[in-house]
mmCIF file of N, CA and C in Angstrom:
data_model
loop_
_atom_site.group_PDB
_atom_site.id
_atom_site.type_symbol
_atom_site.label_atom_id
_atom_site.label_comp_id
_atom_site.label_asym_id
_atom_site.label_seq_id
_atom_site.Cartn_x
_atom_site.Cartn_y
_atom_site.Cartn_z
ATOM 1 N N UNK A 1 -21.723 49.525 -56.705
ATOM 2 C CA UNK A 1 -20.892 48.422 -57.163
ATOM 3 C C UNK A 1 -19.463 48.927 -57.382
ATOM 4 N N UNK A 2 -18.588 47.924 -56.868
ATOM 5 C CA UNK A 2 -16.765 48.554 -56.706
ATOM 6 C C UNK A 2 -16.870 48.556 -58.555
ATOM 7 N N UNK A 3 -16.036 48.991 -58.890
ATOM 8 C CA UNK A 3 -15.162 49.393 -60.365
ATOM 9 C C UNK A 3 -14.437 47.686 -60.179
ATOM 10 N N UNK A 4 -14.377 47.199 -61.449
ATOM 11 C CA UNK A 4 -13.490 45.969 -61.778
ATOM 12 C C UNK A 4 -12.099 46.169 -61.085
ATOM 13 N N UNK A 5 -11.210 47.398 -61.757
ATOM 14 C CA UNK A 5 -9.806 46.992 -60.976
ATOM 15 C C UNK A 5 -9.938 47.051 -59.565
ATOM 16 N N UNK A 6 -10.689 47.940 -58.875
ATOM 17 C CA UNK A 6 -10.686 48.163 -57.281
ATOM 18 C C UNK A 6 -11.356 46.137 -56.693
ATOM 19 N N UNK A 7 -12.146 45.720 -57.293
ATOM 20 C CA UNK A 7 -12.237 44.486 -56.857
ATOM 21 C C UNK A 7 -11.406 43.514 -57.433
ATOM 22 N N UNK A 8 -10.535 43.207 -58.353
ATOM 23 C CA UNK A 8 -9.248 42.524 -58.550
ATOM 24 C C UNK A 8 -8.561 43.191 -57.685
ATOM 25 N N UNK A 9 -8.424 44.000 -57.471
ATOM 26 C CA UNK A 9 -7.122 44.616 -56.279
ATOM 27 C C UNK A 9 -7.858 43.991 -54.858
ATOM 28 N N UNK A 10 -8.810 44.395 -54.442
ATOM 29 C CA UNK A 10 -9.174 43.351 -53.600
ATOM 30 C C UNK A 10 -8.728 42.137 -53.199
ATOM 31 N N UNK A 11 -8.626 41.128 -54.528
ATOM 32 C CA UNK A 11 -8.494 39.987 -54.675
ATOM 33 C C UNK A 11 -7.294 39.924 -55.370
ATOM 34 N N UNK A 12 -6.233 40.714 -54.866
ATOM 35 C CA UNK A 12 -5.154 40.655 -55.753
ATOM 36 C C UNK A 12 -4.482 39.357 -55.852
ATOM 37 N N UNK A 13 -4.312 38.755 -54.498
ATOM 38 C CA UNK A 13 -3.519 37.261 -54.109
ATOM 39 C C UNK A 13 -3.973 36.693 -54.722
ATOM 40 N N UNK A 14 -5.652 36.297 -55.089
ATOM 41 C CA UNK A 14 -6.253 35.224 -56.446
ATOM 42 C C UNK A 14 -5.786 35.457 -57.770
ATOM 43 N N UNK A 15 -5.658 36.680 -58.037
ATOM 44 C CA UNK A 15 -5.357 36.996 -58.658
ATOM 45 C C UNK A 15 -3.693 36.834 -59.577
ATOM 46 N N UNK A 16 -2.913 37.008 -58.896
ATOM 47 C CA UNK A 16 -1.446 37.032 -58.734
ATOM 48 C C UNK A 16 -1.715 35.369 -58.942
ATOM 49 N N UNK A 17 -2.075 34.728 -58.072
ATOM 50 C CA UNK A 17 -2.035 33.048 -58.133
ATOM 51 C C UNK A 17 -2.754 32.474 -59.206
ATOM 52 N N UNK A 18 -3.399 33.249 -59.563
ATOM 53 C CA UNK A 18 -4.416 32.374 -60.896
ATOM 54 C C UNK A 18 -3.250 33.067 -61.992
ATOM 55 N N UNK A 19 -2.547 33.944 -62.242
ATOM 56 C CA UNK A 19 -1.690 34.266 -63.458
ATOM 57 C C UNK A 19 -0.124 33.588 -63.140
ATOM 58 N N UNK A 20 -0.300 32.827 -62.065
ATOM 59 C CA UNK A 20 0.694 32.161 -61.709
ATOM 60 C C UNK A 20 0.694 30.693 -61.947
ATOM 61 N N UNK A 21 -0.864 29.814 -61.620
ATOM 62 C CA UNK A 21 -1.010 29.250 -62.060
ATOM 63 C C UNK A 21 -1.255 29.035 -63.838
ATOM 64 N N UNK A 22 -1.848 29.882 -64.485
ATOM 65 C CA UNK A 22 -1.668 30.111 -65.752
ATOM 66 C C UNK A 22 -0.275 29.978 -66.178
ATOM 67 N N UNK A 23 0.711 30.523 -65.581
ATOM 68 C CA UNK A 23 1.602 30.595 -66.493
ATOM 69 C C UNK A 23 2.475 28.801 -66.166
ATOM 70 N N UNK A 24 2.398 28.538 -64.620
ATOM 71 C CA UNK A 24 2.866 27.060 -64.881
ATOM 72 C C UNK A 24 2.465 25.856 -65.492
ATOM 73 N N UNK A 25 0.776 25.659 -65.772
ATOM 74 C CA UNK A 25 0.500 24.949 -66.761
ATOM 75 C C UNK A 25 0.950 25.085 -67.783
ATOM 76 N N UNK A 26 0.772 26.250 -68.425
ATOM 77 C CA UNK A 26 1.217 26.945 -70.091
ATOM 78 C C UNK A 26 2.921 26.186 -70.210
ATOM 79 N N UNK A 27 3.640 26.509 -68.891
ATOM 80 C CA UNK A 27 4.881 25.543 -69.349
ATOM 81 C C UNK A 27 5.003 24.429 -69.217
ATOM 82 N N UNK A 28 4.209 23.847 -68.223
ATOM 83 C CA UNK A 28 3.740 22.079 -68.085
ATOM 84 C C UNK A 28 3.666 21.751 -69.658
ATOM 85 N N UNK A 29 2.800 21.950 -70.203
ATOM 86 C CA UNK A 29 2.466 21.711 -71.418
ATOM 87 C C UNK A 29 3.435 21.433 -72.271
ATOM 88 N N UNK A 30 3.880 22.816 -72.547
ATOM 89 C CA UNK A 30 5.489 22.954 -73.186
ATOM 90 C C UNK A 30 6.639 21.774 -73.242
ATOM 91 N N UNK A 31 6.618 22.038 -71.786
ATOM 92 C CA UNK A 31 7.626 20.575 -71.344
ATOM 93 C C UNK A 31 7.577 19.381 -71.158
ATOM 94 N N UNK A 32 5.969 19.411 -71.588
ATOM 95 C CA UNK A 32 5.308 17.853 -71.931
ATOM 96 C C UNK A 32 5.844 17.659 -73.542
ATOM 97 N N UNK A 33 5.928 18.626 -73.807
ATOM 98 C CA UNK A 33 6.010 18.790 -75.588
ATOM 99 C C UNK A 33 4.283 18.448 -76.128
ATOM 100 N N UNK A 34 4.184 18.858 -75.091
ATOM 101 C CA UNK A 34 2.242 18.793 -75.810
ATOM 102 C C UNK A 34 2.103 19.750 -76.604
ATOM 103 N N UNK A 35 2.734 20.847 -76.586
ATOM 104 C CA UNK A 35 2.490 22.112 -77.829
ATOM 105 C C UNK A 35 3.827 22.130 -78.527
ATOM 106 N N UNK A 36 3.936 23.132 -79.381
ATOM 107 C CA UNK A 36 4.799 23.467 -80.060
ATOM 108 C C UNK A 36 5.570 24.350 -79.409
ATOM 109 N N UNK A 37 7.172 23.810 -79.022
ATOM 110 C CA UNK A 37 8.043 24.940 -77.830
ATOM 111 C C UNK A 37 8.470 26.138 -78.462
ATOM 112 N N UNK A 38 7.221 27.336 -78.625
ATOM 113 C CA UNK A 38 7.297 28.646 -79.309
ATOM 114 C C UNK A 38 8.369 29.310 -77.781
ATOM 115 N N UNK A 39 9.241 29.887 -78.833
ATOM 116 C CA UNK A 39 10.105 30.925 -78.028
ATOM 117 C C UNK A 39 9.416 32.238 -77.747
ATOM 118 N N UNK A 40 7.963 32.904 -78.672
ATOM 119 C CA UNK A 40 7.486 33.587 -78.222
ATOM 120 C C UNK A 40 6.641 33.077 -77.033
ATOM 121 N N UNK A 41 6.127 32.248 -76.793
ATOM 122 C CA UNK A 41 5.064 31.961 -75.878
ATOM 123 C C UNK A 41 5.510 31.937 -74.601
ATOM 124 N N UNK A 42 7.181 31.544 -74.705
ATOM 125 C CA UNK A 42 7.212 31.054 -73.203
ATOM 126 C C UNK A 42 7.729 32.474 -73.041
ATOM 127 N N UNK A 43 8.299 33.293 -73.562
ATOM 128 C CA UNK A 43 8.282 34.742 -73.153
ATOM 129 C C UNK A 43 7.068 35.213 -72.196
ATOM 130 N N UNK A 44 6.079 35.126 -73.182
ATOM 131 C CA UNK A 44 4.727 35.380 -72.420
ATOM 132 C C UNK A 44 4.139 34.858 -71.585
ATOM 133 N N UNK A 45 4.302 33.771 -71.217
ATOM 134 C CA UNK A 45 4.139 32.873 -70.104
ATOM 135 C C UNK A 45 5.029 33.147 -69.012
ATOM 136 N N UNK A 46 6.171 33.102 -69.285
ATOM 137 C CA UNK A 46 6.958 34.198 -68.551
ATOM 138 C C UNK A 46 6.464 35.130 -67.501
ATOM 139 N N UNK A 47 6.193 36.577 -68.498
ATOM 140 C CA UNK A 47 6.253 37.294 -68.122
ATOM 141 C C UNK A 47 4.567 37.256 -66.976
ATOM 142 N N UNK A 48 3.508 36.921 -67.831
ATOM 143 C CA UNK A 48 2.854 36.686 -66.959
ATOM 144 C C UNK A 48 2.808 35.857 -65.272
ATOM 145 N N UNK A 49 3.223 35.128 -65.325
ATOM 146 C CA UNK A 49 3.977 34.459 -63.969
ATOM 147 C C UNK A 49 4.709 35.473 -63.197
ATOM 148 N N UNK A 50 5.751 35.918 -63.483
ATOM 149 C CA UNK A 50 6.850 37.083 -62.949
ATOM 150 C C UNK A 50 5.256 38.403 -62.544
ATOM 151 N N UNK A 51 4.581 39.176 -63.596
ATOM 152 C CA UNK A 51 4.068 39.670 -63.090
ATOM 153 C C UNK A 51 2.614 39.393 -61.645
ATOM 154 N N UNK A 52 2.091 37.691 -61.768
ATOM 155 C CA UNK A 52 1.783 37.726 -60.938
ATOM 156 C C UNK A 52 2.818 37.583 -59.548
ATOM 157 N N UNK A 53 3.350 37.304 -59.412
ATOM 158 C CA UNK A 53 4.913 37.112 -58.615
ATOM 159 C C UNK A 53 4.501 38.503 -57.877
ATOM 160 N N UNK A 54 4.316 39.484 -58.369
ATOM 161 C CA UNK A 54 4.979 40.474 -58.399
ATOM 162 C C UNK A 54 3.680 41.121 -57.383
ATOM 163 N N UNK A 55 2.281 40.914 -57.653
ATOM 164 C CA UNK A 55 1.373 40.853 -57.506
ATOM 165 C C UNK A 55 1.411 40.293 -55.958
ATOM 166 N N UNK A 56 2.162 39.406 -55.518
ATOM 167 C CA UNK A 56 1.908 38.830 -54.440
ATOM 168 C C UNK A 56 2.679 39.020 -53.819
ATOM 169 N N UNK A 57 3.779 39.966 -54.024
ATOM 170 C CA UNK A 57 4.457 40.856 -53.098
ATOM 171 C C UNK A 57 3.497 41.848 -52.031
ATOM 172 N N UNK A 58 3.910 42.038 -50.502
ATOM 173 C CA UNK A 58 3.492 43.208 -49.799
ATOM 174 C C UNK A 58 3.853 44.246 -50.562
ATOM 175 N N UNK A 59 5.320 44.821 -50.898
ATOM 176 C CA UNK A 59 5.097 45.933 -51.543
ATOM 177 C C UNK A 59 4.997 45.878 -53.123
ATOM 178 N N UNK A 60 4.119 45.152 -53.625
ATOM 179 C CA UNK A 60 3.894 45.795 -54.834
ATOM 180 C C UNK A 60 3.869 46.756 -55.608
ATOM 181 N N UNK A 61 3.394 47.792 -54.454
ATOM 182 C CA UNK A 61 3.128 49.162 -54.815
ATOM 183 C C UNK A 61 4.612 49.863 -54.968
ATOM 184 N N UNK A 62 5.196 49.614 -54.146
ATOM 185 C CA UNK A 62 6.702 50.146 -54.528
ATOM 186 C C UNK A 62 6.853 50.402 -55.793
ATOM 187 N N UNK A 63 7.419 52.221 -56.011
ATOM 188 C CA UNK A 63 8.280 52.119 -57.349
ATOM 189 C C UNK A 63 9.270 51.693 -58.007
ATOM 190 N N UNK A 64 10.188 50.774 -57.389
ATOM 191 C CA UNK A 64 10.945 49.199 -57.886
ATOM 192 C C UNK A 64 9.831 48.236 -58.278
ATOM 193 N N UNK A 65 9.252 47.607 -57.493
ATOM 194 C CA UNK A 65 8.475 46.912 -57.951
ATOM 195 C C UNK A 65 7.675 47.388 -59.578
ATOM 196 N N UNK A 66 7.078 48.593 -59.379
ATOM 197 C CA UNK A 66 6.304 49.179 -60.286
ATOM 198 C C UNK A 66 6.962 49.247 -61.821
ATOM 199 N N UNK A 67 8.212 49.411 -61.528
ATOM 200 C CA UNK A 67 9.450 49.720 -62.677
ATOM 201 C C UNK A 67 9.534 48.181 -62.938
ATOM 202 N N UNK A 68 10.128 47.618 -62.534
ATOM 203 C CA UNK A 68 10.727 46.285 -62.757
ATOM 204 C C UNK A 68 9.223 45.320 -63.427
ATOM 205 N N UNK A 69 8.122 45.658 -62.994
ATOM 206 C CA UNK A 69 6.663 45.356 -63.688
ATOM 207 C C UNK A 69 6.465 45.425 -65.000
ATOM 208 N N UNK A 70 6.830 47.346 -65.099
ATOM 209 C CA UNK A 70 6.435 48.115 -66.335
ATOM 210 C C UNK A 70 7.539 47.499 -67.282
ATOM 211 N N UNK A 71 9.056 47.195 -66.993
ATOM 212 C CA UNK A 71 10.156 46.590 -67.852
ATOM 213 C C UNK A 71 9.514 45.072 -68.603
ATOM 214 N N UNK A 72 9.560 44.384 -67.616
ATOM 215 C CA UNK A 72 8.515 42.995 -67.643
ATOM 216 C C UNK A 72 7.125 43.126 -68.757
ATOM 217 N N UNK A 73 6.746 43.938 -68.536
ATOM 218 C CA UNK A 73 5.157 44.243 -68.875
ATOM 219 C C UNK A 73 5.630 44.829 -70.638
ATOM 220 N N UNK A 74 6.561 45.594 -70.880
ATOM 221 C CA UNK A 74 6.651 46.070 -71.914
ATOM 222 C C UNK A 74 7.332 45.107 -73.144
ATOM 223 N N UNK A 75 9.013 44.423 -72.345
ATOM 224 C CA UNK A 75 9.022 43.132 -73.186
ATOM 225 C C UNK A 75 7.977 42.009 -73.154
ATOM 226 N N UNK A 76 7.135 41.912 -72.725
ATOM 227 C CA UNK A 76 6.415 40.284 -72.778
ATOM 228 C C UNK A 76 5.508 41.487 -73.914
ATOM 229 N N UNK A 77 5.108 42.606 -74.073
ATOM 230 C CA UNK A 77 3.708 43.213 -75.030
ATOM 231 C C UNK A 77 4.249 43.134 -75.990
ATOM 232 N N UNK A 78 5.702 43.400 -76.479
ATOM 233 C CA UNK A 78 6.907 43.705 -77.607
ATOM 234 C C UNK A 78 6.933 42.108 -77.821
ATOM 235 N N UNK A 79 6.779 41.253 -77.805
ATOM 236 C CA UNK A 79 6.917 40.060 -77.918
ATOM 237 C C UNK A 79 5.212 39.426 -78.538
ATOM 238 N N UNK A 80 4.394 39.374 -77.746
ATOM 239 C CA UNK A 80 3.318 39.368 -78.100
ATOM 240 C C UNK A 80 2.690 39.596 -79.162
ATOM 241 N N UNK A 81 3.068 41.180 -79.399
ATOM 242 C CA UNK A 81 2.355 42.328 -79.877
ATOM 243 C C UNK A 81 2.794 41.365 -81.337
ATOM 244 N N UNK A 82 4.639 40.906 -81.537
ATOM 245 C CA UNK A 82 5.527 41.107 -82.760
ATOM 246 C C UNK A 82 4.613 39.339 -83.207
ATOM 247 N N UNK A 83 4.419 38.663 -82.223
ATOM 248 C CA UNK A 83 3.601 37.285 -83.111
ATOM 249 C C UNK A 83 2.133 37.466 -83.279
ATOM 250 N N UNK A 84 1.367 38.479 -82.854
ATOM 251 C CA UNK A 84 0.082 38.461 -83.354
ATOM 252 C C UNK A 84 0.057 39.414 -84.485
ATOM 253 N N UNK A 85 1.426 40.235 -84.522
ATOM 254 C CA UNK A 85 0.702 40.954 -86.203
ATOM 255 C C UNK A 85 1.762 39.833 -87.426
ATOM 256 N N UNK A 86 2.738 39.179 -86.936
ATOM 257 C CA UNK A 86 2.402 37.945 -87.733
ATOM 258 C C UNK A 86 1.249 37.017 -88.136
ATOM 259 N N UNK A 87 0.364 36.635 -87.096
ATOM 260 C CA UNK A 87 -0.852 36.699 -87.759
ATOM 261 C C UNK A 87 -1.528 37.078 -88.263
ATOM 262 N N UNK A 88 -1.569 38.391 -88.003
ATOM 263 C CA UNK A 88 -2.357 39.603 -89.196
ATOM 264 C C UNK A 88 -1.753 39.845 -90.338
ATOM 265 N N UNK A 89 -0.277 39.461 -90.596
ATOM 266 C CA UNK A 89 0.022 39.710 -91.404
ATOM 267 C C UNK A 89 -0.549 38.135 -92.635
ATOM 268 N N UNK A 90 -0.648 36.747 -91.878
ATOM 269 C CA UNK A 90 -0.921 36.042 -92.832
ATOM 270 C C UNK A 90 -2.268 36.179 -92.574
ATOM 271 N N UNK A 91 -3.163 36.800 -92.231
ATOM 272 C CA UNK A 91 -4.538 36.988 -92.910
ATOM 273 C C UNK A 91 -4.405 37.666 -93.533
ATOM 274 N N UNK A 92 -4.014 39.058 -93.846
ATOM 275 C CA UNK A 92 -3.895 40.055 -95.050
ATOM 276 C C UNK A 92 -3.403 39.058 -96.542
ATOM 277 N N UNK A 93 -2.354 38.134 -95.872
ATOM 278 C CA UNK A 93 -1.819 37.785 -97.457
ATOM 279 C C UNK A 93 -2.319 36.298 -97.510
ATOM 280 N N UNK A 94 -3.699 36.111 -96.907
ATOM 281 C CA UNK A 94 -4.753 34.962 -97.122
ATOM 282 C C UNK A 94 -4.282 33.805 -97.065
ATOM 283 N N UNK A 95 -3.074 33.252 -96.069
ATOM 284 C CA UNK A 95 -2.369 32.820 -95.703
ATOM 285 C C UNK A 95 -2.832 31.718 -94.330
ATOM 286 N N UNK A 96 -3.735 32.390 -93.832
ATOM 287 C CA UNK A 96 -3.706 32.257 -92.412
ATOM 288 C C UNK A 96 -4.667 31.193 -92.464
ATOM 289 N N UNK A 97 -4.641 29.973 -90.925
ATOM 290 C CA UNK A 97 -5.372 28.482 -91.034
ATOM 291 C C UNK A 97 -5.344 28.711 -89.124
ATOM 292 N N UNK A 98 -6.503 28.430 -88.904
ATOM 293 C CA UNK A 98 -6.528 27.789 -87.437
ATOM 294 C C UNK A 98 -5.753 26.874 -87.316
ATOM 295 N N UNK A 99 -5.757 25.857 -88.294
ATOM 296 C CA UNK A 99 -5.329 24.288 -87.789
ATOM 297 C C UNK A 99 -6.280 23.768 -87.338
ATOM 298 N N UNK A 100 -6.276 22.145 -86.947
ATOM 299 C CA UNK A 100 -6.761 21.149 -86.386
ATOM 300 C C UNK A 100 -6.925 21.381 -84.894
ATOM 301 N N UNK A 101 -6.225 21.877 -84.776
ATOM 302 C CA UNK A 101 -6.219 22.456 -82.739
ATOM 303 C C UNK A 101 -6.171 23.753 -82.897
ATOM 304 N N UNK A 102 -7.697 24.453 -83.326
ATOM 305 C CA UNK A 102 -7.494 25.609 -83.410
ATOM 306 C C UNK A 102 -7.550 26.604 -81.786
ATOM 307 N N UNK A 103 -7.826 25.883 -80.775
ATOM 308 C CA UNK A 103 -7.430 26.737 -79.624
ATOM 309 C C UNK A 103 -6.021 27.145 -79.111
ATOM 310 N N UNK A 104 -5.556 26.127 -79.663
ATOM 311 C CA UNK A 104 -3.895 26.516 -79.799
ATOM 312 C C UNK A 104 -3.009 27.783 -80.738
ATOM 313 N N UNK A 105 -3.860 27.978 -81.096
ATOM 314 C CA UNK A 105 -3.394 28.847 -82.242
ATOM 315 C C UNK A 105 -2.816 30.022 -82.091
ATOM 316 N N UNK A 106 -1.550 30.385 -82.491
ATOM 317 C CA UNK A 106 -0.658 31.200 -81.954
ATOM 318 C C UNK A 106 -0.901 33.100 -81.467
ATOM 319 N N UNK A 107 -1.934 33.042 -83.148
ATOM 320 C CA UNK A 107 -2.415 34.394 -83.208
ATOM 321 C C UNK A 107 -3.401 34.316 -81.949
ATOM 322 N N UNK A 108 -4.332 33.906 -81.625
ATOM 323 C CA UNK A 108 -5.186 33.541 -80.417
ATOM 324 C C UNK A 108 -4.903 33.911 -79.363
ATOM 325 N N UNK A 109 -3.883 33.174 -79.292
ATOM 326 C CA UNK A 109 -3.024 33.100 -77.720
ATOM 327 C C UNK A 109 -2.323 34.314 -77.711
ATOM 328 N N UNK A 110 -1.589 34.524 -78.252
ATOM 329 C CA UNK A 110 -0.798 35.848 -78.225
ATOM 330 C C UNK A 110 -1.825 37.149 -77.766
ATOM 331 N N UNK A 111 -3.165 37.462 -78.826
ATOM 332 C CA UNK A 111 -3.720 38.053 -78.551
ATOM 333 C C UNK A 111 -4.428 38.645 -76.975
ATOM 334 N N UNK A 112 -4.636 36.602 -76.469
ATOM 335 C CA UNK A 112 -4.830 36.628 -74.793
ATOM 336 C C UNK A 112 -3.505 37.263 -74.118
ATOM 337 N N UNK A 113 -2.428 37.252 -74.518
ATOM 338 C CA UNK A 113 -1.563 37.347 -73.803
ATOM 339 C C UNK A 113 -1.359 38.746 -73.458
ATOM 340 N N UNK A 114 -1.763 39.482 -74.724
ATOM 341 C CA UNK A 114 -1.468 41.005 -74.887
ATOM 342 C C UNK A 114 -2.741 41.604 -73.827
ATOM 343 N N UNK A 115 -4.101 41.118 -73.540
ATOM 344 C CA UNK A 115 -4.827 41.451 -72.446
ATOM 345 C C UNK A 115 -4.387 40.944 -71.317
ATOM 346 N N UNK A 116 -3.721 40.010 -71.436
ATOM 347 C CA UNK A 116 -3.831 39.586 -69.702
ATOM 348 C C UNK A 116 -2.206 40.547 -69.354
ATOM 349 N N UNK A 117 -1.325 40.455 -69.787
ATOM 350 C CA UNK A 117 -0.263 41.004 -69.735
ATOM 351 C C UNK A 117 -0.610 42.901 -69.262
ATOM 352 N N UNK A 118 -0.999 43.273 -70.224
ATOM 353 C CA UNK A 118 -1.950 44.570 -69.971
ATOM 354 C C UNK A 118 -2.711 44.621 -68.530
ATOM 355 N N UNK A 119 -3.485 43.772 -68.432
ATOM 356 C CA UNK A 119 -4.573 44.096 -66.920
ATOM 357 C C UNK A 119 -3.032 43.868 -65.764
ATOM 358 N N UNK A 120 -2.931 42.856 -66.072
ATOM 359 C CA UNK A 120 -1.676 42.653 -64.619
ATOM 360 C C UNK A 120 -0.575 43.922 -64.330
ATOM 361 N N UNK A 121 -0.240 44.375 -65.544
ATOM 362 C CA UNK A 121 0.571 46.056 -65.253
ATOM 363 C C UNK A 121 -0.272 46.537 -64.802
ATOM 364 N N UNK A 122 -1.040 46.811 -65.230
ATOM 365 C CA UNK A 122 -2.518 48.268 -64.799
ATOM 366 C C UNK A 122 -2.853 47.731 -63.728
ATOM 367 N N UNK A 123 -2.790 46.534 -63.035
ATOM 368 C CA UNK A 123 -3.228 46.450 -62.010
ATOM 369 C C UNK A 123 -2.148 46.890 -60.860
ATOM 370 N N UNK A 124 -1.225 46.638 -61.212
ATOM 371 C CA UNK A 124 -0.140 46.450 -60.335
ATOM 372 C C UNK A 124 -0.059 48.217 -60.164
ATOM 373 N N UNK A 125 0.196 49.062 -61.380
ATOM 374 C CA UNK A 125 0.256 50.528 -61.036
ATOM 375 C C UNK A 125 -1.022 51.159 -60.653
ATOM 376 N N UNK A 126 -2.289 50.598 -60.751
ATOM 377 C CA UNK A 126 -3.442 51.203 -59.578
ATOM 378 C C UNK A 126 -3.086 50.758 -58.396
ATOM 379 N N UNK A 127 -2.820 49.642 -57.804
ATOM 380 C CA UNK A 127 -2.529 49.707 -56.757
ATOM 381 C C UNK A 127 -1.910 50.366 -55.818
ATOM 382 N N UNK A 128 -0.757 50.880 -56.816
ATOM 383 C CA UNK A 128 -0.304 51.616 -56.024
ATOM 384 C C UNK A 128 -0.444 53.317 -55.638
ATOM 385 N N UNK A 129 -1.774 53.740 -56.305
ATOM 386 C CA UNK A 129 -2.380 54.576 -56.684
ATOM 387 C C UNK A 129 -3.030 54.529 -55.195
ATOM 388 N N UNK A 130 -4.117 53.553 -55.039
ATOM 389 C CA UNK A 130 -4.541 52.923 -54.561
ATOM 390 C C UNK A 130 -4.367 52.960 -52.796
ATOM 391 N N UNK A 131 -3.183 52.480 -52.487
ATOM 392 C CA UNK A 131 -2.661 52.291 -51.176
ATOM 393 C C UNK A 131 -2.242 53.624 -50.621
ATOM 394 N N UNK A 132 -1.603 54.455 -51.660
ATOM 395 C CA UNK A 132 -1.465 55.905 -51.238
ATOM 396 C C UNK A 132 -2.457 56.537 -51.198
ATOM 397 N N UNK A 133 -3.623 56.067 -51.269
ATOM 398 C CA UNK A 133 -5.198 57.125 -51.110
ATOM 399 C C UNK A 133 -5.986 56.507 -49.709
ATOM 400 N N UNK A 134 -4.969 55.648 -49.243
ATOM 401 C CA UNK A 134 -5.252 55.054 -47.984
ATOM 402 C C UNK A 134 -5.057 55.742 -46.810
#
């Protein structure tokens, strides 16, 4: 059985397009004003989009590409990272509420963001690991 990243790399184009599609709903939404227009989120929505973008480049593997990823990849985690330990910080000070729409919930999302943000770098720099073992 392939290893997970070697079969997302496989399927990188689904891949790249499903974090592409992710990220244009996430702003559909936004610009519906169906959510709350968080300046962190659309960072992260952002960046996820740009990195599948990036994903669906031929040379991905390129070290421009790879750099300009890892830049991308590090502000959208620095962003992320800074609204989910706001959430941790109002659970520590017993603070903290799902809400009524608790799938919306900032700490939540952020948290998704900090994995998916994560796999899409790591994917993008195996690849290029990857193509040179070709």
């Amino acid at each position: 059985m392939a290893h997970l990243p070697d079969l997302l790399l496989r399927y990188r184009v689904l891949v790249g397009l499903a974090a592409i599609v992710l990220s244009g709903v996430t702003w559909g939404v936004d610009l519906a004003e169906i959510v709350y227009q968080c300046p962190y989120c659309r960072v992260q929505r952002s960046v996820i989009g740009l990195l599948g973008l990036i994903l669906l480049l031929p040379w991905y593997g390129h070290w421009l590409a790879r750099y300009g990823a890892a830049v991308l990849a590090v502000f959208g985690l620095q962003v992320a990272g800074a609204q989910h330990f706001m959430g941790w910080a109002k659970i520590s000070g017993g603070t903290f509420e799902w809400g009524e729409r608790w799938f919306i919930n900032p700490w939540m999302l952020s948290g998704f963001a900090l994995f998916i943000i994560t796999a899409l770098v790591l994917l993008i720099w195996r690849g290029a690991r990857a193509e040179a073992q070709r």
